[in-house]
Tab-separated table of C-alpha atoms in Angstrom:
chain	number	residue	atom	x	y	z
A	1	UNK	CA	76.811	117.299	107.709
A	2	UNK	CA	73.825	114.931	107.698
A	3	UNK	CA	74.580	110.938	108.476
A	4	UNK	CA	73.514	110.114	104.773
A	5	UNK	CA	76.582	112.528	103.611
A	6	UNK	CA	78.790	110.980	106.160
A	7	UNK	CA	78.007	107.543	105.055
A	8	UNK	CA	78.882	108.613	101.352
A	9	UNK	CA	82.038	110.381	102.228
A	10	UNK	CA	83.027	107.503	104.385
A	11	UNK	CA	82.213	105.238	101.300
A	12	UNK	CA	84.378	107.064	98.624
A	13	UNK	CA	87.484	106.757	101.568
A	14	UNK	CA	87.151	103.269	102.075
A	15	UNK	CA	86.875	103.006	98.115
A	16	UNK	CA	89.951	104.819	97.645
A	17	UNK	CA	91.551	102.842	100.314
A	18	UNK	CA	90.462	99.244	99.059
A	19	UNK	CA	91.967	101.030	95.372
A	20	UNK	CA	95.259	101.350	97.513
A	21	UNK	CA	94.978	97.720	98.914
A	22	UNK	CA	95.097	97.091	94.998
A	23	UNK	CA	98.387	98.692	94.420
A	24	UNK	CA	99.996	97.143	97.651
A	25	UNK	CA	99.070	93.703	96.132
A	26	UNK	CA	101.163	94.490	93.030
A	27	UNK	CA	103.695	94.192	95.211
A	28	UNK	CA	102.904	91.246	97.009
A	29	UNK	CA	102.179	89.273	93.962
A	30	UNK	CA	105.552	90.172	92.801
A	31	UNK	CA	107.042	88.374	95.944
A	32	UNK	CA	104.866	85.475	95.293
A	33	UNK	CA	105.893	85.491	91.709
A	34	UNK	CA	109.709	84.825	92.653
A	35	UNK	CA	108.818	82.530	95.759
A	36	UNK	CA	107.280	78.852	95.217
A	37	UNK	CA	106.992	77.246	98.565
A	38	UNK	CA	103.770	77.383	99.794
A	39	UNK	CA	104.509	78.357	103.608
A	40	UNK	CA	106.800	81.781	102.014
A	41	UNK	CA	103.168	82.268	99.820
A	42	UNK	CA	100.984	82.389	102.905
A	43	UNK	CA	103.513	84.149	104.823
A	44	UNK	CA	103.358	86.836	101.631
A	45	UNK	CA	99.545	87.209	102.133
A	46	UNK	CA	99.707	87.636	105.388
A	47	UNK	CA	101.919	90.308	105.208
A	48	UNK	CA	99.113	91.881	102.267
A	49	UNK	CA	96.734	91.335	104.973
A	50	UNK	CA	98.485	93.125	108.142
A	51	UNK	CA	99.905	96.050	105.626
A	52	UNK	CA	96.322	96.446	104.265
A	53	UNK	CA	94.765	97.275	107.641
A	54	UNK	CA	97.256	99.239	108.300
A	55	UNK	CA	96.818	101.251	105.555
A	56	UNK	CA	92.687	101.197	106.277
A	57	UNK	CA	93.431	102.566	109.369
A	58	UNK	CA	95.708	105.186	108.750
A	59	UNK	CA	93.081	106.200	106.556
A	60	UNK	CA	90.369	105.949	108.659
A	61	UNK	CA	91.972	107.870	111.700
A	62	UNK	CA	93.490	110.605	109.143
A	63	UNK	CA	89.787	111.216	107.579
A	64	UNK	CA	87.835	111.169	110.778
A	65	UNK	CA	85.662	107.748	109.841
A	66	UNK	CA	82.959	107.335	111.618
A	67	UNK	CA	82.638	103.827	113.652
A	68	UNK	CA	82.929	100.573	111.863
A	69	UNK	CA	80.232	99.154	109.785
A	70	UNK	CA	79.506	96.875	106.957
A	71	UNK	CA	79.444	99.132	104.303
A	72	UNK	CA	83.176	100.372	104.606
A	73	UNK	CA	84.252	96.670	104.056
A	74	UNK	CA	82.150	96.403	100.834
A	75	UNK	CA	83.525	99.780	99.928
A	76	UNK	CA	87.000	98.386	100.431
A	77	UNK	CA	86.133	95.065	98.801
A	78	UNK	CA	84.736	97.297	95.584
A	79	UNK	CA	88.170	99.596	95.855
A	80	UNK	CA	90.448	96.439	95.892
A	81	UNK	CA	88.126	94.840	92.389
A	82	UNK	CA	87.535	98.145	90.419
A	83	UNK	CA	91.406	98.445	90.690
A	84	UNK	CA	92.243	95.115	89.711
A	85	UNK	CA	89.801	94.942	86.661
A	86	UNK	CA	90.973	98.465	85.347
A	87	UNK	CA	94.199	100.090	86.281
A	88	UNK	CA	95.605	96.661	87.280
A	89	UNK	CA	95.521	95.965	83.403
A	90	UNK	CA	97.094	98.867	82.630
């Protein structure tokens, strides 16, 4: 495979797994819904945040990633926004 379709391939992962991010954070918000302190709320996004990587790189190790660059975190970032503008509604 040439680097350019690695780059793309690696792309469309870290797009699906930003679009997974998305679904995790239903979840999360949930918690947040039912919880008003402030210190339970961080805690909550914490826990998005730790769960998300996790999930990044499971992903990344289970689709042979190449190493880390900027792109996959704007792919991620783009994931996370296209879910929450479209099936997020839903």
């Amino acid at each position: 495979m040439s680097d350019v379709s690695v780059q793309l391939y690696a792309f469309a992962v870290c797009a699906l797994a930003g679009a997974c991010g998305g679904v995790l954070y239903e979840g999360v918000a949930a918690l947040r819904f039912f919880v008003k302190n402030a210190p339970a709320r961080i805690a909550a996004d914490i826990l998005f945040f730790l769960a998300f990587a996790a999930v990044f790189v499971l992903l990344a190790a289970a689709f042979y990633l190449p190493d880390l660059r900027f792109y996959m975190f704007a792919a991620c970032a783009l994931g996370f926004l296209l879910y929450r503008k479209s099936l997020h509604r839903i």
